[in-house]
Amino acid sequence: MIPRYTLPEMADLFADQSRYATWAEVEILATEAQVRLGHVPAEALADMRRAPVPLAARVAEFEKERDHEVLSFLAVYCENIPESSARWVHLGMTSYDLVDTSLGHTLARATDLLVAAGRRLRRALTGTALAHWDTVMVGRTHGVHAEPTTFGHKLGGYAFAVDRSLTRLAAARDAVAVGTISGSVGTYALIDPAVEAHVCRSLGLGVEPVPSQVVARDRHAQLLQAVAALGACIEQIALELRLLQRTEVREVEEPRAGAYQGSSAMPHKRNPTTSERLCGLARLLRGYATTALENVALWHERDLAHQSVERVILPDSLSVGHFQATKAAELVESLTVHPERMRAHIDATDGLVYSSSVLAELLGEGTERERAYRSVQAAANRTIATGEHFAATLAQEGIDLPPLGPERFLTHHDVLRSRLEKLRELDD
């Protein structure tokens, strides 16, 4: 994680000190269960509860010689526990009982932060979409003017895309919110399954049904795929806003601070840097998702090839996704919209955006389709070549219709609006 793209609440979750606090909590919960089973004396649990969470710097010192983070953590933890009680710490457990159960707890909380940011983005999109539901603009296909639409319609589609991503994230959260305390190859040979049940229940986690010492890595891959999918949806939004901010278009603008400077050489520049940043971060998320898939296949019951990778991709993916969703919400919430520019672009092609409506009118009157299409196309080509208004070139083809306007393209717009209003109710 780099601070530039990490918000404090997410950074705190993945900090070394937070990880060790969770490890200590898991060790205490496991010992609670052992005491209930009569395997550990109650005074040992009391001594463990009194011991402070090991400091990350101290654990790092021990790890320099041990080359094993869990053993270093346990050594520092037991420094402050009487020897008679320290021997009960980590009873019957293996390293990844501690690591993966704690990781499941952390990933669940991190996903909750990301989901909250995604909900904020959904709320921003639905609110802005409804506010601009009747703000007409030209729709573009292949980058070329097509037919009139509205800015609200455009944002409404993005709101539903984010909503689908939130559904995927909810399923992925359930997948990673699991733990296992089952021993060296997952057989419970030296530990009662009741210990696992107590620890996971206390942490709000499910249990890996048939563990192999570690939690299955397809769970983490599912999460990072869901994060990448949300990132791609945000990229789609940001890319559209970048295109709409081009000098030739300028239908929307990102918010600018009073001290904003867009170029070291050209003082006039107002660059879509926030949107560009959001697009770039989506590329990272796709890379993390692919790497997570590489971590699924481990040797036999487990190996350690996944660990070094996860130390990077899990915190980075959730941090970047959370940052991206938060900044995308801020962008939509504070976006400046220029309805007059949008309307002007509808008229910029001298009525050509109404060609499909003209074709439909002719077909409705009974004109044969090929003839109708060729007549309208001929008029359109003449408008492109000469700059005459489309109504005039249509008349030259013998086509005389009432005045054309964007309103005829919005006949069933209220149906779409009602769907969006239902989505907004999720955040009310």
XYZ file of C-alpha atoms in Angstrom:
428
model
C 0.000 0.000 0.000
C 1.266 3.470 -0.777
C -0.202 6.381 1.197
C -1.218 8.279 -1.947
C -3.973 5.769 -2.766
C -4.811 4.506 0.726
C -7.346 6.074 3.066
C -6.577 5.985 6.820
C -9.350 3.617 7.884
C -8.193 0.965 5.411
C -4.518 1.485 6.219
C -5.255 0.896 9.911
C -6.853 -2.483 9.185
C -3.791 -3.805 7.381
C -1.120 -2.268 9.618
C 1.270 -4.734 11.270
C 0.121 -3.647 14.717
C -3.522 -4.272 13.831
C -2.627 -7.730 12.525
C -0.887 -8.618 15.774
C -3.845 -7.358 17.779
C -6.083 -9.721 15.814
C -3.624 -12.576 16.279
C -3.662 -12.001 20.036
C -7.454 -11.994 19.981
C -7.524 -15.327 18.140
C -5.059 -16.867 20.580
C -7.177 -15.719 23.536
C -10.404 -16.994 21.983
C -8.795 -20.361 21.267
C -7.612 -20.593 24.863
C -11.107 -19.678 26.091
C -12.424 -22.745 24.283
C -9.605 -24.902 25.627
C -10.453 -23.808 29.164
C -14.117 -24.722 28.625
C -13.019 -28.133 27.375
C -10.864 -28.591 30.474
C -7.630 -28.754 28.509
C -6.076 -25.527 29.853
C -6.160 -24.017 33.373
C -8.191 -20.831 33.775
C -5.215 -18.903 35.201
C -3.385 -19.326 31.888
C -6.231 -17.566 30.095
C -6.153 -14.762 32.653
C -2.411 -14.312 32.148
C -2.866 -14.197 28.359
C -5.552 -11.547 28.647
C -3.275 -9.388 30.785
C -0.377 -9.595 28.323
C -0.055 -6.628 25.930
C -0.258 -7.042 22.202
C 3.303 -7.489 20.892
C 4.738 -4.378 19.317
C 5.409 -4.671 15.604
C 8.958 -3.359 15.968
C 9.737 -5.997 18.595
C 8.330 -8.793 16.429
C 10.440 -7.541 13.517
C 13.570 -7.780 15.665
C 12.858 -11.410 16.515
C 12.001 -12.267 12.925
C 15.445 -11.203 11.729
C 16.846 -14.322 13.391
C 13.877 -16.696 13.248
C 12.714 -15.940 9.691
C 9.199 -16.889 10.878
C 6.693 -14.189 11.693
C 4.261 -16.313 13.723
C 6.977 -17.827 15.916
C 8.439 -14.362 16.425
C 5.028 -13.027 17.414
C 4.492 -15.878 19.876
C 7.929 -15.374 21.384
C 7.281 -11.684 22.019
C 3.758 -12.384 23.280
C 5.016 -14.953 25.769
C 7.665 -12.568 27.128
C 4.890 -11.004 29.197
C 3.161 -14.241 30.211
C 4.420 -16.358 33.133
C 6.188 -19.506 31.973
C 3.606 -21.706 33.680
C 0.904 -20.152 31.482
C 2.923 -19.471 28.339
C 3.184 -23.201 27.608
C -0.573 -23.246 26.923
C -0.420 -20.536 24.280
C -1.149 -21.765 20.728
C -2.031 -25.236 22.053
C -2.712 -27.714 19.256
C -2.583 -24.985 16.611
C -0.409 -24.471 13.568
C 0.730 -21.132 12.166
C -1.943 -20.767 9.529
C -4.725 -21.518 11.997
C -3.744 -18.161 13.412
C -2.878 -16.415 10.148
C -5.866 -17.432 8.030
C -8.501 -17.049 10.730
C -7.221 -13.562 11.471
C -7.007 -12.821 7.754
C -10.656 -13.800 7.258
C -11.647 -11.378 10.010
C -9.580 -8.568 8.493
C -10.795 -9.163 4.931
C -14.409 -9.118 6.080
C -13.929 -5.742 7.771
C -11.987 -4.363 4.800
C -14.721 -5.489 2.419
C -17.276 -3.750 4.628
C -15.368 -0.491 4.145
C -15.299 -1.021 0.394
C -19.020 -1.840 0.286
C -19.792 1.340 2.221
C -17.816 3.365 -0.325
C -19.620 1.569 -3.151
C -22.988 2.378 -1.613
C -21.994 6.006 -1.377
C -21.122 5.943 -5.068
C -24.452 4.290 -5.916
C -26.255 6.956 -3.907
C -24.338 9.742 -5.660
C -25.117 8.289 -9.077
C -28.837 7.802 -8.439
C -29.180 11.260 -6.904
C -27.378 13.026 -9.732
C -29.157 10.907 -12.339
C -32.593 11.837 -11.017
C -31.596 15.501 -10.734
C -30.619 15.454 -14.426
C -33.194 12.966 -15.633
C -34.572 15.468 -18.168
C -31.249 17.103 -19.067
C -31.147 16.220 -22.751
C -27.861 15.496 -24.479
C -26.699 13.647 -27.538
C -26.032 9.959 -27.206
C -22.927 8.717 -28.987
C -22.118 5.336 -30.467
C -18.634 4.630 -31.870
C -17.839 8.158 -30.639
C -20.282 9.582 -33.227
C -23.560 11.398 -32.583
C -26.416 8.900 -32.529
C -29.757 9.924 -30.938
C -30.787 12.201 -28.079
C -30.737 10.797 -24.560
C -30.428 12.447 -21.156
C -27.556 12.818 -18.748
C -29.687 11.205 -16.070
C -30.253 8.156 -18.241
C -26.491 7.803 -18.729
C -25.742 7.983 -14.997
C -28.668 5.692 -14.201
C -27.059 2.885 -16.147
C -23.850 3.348 -14.179
C -25.785 3.256 -10.891
C -27.144 -0.179 -11.737
C -23.668 -1.372 -12.716
C -22.357 -0.343 -9.292
C -25.337 -2.045 -7.683
C -24.457 -5.311 -9.415
C -20.892 -4.935 -8.162
C -22.164 -4.530 -4.621
C -24.048 -7.809 -4.978
C -20.856 -9.507 -6.113
C -18.927 -7.998 -3.210
C -21.522 -9.228 -0.701
C -21.099 -12.784 -1.998
C -17.308 -12.437 -1.964
C -17.384 -11.165 1.616
C -19.236 -14.296 2.667
C -16.646 -16.377 0.841
C -13.618 -14.868 2.616
C -15.193 -14.436 6.056
C -14.096 -17.906 7.174
C -11.433 -19.341 9.412
C -9.900 -22.673 10.301
C -8.262 -23.955 13.465
C -7.681 -27.530 12.495
C -3.984 -28.286 12.901
C -1.077 -29.066 10.634
C -2.908 -30.717 7.746
C -6.448 -29.796 8.704
C -7.351 -33.078 10.472
C -7.970 -31.732 14.017
C -5.457 -34.334 15.193
C -4.286 -32.230 18.153
C -7.206 -29.862 18.648
C -10.922 -30.240 19.216
C -13.173 -28.782 16.443
C -15.054 -27.040 19.259
C -12.104 -24.639 19.544
C -12.490 -23.662 15.907
C -16.243 -23.279 16.305
C -15.856 -20.946 19.294
C -13.168 -18.780 17.696
C -14.935 -18.376 14.374
C -18.324 -17.762 15.950
C -16.833 -15.074 18.208
C -15.243 -13.338 15.224
C -18.358 -13.585 13.051
C -16.701 -16.036 10.670
C -17.779 -19.208 8.966
C -15.650 -22.349 9.062
C -13.707 -23.887 6.195
C -15.684 -27.137 5.814
C -12.809 -29.433 4.828
C -9.570 -27.577 5.590
C -6.109 -28.543 4.410
C -4.467 -26.421 7.126
C -5.194 -23.284 5.104
C -8.336 -21.553 3.912
C -8.913 -22.294 0.229
C -7.460 -19.540 -1.942
C -10.297 -19.507 -4.469
C -12.100 -17.488 -1.789
C -9.564 -14.684 -2.019
C -9.587 -14.881 -5.803
C -13.371 -14.418 -5.743
C -12.995 -11.306 -3.616
C -10.371 -9.726 -5.827
C -12.421 -10.529 -8.923
C -15.352 -8.675 -7.341
C -13.125 -5.718 -6.434
C -11.794 -5.609 -9.997
C -15.334 -5.725 -11.399
C -16.312 -2.707 -9.313
C -13.104 -1.022 -10.471
C -14.041 -1.652 -14.088
C -17.487 -0.132 -13.522
C -15.853 2.936 -12.005
C -13.458 3.068 -14.935
C -16.437 3.158 -17.294
C -17.879 6.129 -15.402
C -14.544 7.927 -15.268
C -13.795 7.308 -18.938
C -17.139 8.801 -19.938
C -16.534 11.858 -17.760
C -13.084 12.260 -19.310
C -14.583 12.211 -22.792
C -17.267 14.703 -21.833
C -14.603 17.090 -20.485
C -12.681 17.379 -23.733
C -12.325 20.951 -24.976
C -14.520 20.267 -27.996
C -17.260 18.833 -25.789
C -17.040 20.383 -22.278
C -20.428 19.121 -21.163
C -19.224 18.428 -17.604
C -16.319 19.544 -15.411
C -14.539 18.086 -12.421
C -14.408 20.215 -9.264
C -11.339 22.444 -8.980
C -9.694 23.733 -5.842
C -8.912 27.418 -5.722
C -5.191 26.726 -6.014
C -5.620 24.241 -8.890
C -2.851 24.206 -11.501
C -3.193 21.895 -14.499
C 0.155 22.352 -16.203
C 3.598 23.628 -15.318
C 3.823 25.291 -18.745
C 0.250 26.124 -19.810
C -1.751 28.088 -17.232
C -5.031 27.599 -19.088
C -5.127 23.806 -18.673
C -8.055 22.200 -16.807
C -7.275 18.522 -17.038
C -9.605 15.616 -16.074
C -6.984 14.298 -13.670
C -9.374 12.732 -11.152
C -11.128 10.741 -13.872
C -7.798 9.742 -15.370
C -6.572 8.551 -11.980
C -9.684 6.423 -11.505
C -9.124 4.789 -14.894
C -5.503 4.000 -14.092
C -6.327 2.408 -10.740
C -8.741 0.002 -12.440
C -5.763 -1.459 -14.303
C -4.077 -2.271 -11.017
C -7.184 -4.023 -9.733
C -7.362 -6.259 -12.791
C -3.721 -7.209 -12.265
C -4.311 -8.090 -8.619
C -7.320 -10.224 -9.584
C -5.281 -12.205 -12.092
C -2.513 -12.750 -9.554
C -5.042 -14.012 -6.999
C -6.054 -16.741 -9.427
C -2.413 -17.834 -9.562
C -2.550 -18.376 -5.794
C -5.376 -20.925 -5.864
C -3.275 -23.992 -6.717
C -0.952 -24.973 -3.848
C 1.273 -28.030 -3.456
C -0.451 -30.910 -1.634
C -2.057 -29.653 1.608
C -0.300 -26.301 1.326
C 2.855 -24.469 0.390
C 4.040 -20.949 1.014
C 4.186 -19.567 -2.520
C 0.965 -17.628 -2.014
C 2.031 -15.815 1.133
C 4.460 -13.257 -0.272
C 1.971 -12.461 -3.032
C -0.936 -11.988 -0.626
C 1.024 -9.574 1.523
C 0.898 -7.256 -1.492
C -2.271 -7.993 -3.432
C -4.807 -8.303 -0.606
C -4.151 -5.003 1.184
C -3.350 -3.225 -2.075
C -6.460 -4.393 -3.886
C -8.823 -3.464 -1.079
C -7.021 -0.178 -0.436
C -7.029 0.835 -4.096
C -10.634 -0.272 -4.571
C -11.750 1.638 -1.491
C -9.841 4.759 -2.552
C -11.201 4.524 -6.095
C -14.823 4.106 -4.999
C -14.555 6.943 -2.481
C -13.006 9.362 -4.955
C -15.500 8.379 -7.654
C -18.354 9.200 -5.268
C -16.785 12.573 -4.458
C -16.397 13.268 -8.173
C -20.033 12.528 -8.996
C -21.288 14.438 -5.961
C -19.446 17.614 -6.948
C -19.591 17.346 -10.746
C -20.453 20.523 -12.677
C -22.920 19.850 -15.495
C -23.439 22.207 -18.453
C -26.957 21.548 -19.830
C -26.635 24.355 -22.367
C -23.582 22.723 -23.908
C -25.394 19.401 -24.034
C -28.353 20.960 -25.831
C -26.065 22.812 -28.224
C -24.417 19.555 -29.273
C -27.789 18.043 -30.118
C -28.250 20.849 -32.623
C -24.624 20.849 -33.814
C -25.252 18.388 -36.660
C -28.190 20.308 -38.139
C -30.859 17.810 -37.167
C -29.086 14.608 -38.216
C -29.664 13.031 -34.795
C -33.352 12.734 -35.710
C -32.763 10.460 -38.711
C -34.046 7.318 -36.966
C -37.245 9.131 -36.020
C -37.771 10.184 -39.632
C -37.188 6.615 -40.800
C -39.701 5.305 -38.277
C -42.295 7.851 -39.471
C -41.887 6.781 -43.078
C -42.157 3.103 -42.199
C -45.253 3.855 -40.178
C -46.808 5.534 -43.203
C -46.225 2.379 -45.244
C -43.073 3.261 -47.214
C -41.030 0.208 -48.202
C -38.057 -0.115 -45.833
C -35.167 -0.018 -48.329
C -36.645 2.959 -50.133
C -37.302 4.812 -46.875
C -33.796 4.133 -45.566
C -32.093 5.237 -48.805
C -34.126 8.447 -48.993
C -33.305 9.451 -45.429
C -29.662 8.483 -45.913
C -29.426 10.591 -49.076
C -30.792 13.611 -47.213
C -28.363 13.016 -44.339
C -25.385 12.755 -46.688
C -26.391 16.034 -48.331
C -26.569 17.749 -44.929
C -23.087 16.454 -44.076
C -21.696 17.651 -47.396
C -23.396 21.056 -47.618
C -24.254 22.094 -44.079
C -27.915 22.543 -45.002
C -30.322 21.692 -42.234
C -31.643 18.150 -42.280
C -35.225 19.371 -42.607
C -34.298 21.140 -45.862
C -32.501 18.160 -47.368
C -35.375 15.893 -46.365
C -37.740 18.202 -48.238
C -35.527 17.839 -51.295
C -36.169 14.085 -51.049
C -39.902 14.746 -50.903
C -40.105 14.085 -47.155
C -42.114 16.690 -45.267
C -42.458 16.124 -41.507
C -43.435 18.211 -38.464
C -40.582 19.964 -36.597
C -38.170 17.484 -35.031
C -37.013 17.592 -31.404
C -35.456 15.407 -28.725
C -38.750 14.962 -26.881
C -39.962 12.224 -29.214
C -37.055 10.049 -28.081
C -38.143 10.208 -24.439
C -41.609 8.695 -24.798
C -41.031 5.912 -22.283
C -38.548 7.755 -20.110
C -40.774 7.540 -17.026
C -40.520 3.748 -17.084
C -36.753 4.002 -16.759
C -37.036 6.653 -14.066
C -39.277 4.437 -11.932
C -36.638 1.694 -12.025
C -33.987 4.137 -10.862
C -36.192 5.448 -8.067
C -36.537 1.895 -6.748
C -32.768 1.601 -6.692
C -32.476 4.865 -4.788
C -34.764 3.478 -2.095
C -31.939 1.111 -1.107
C -29.976 4.116 0.179
C -32.855 6.114 1.675
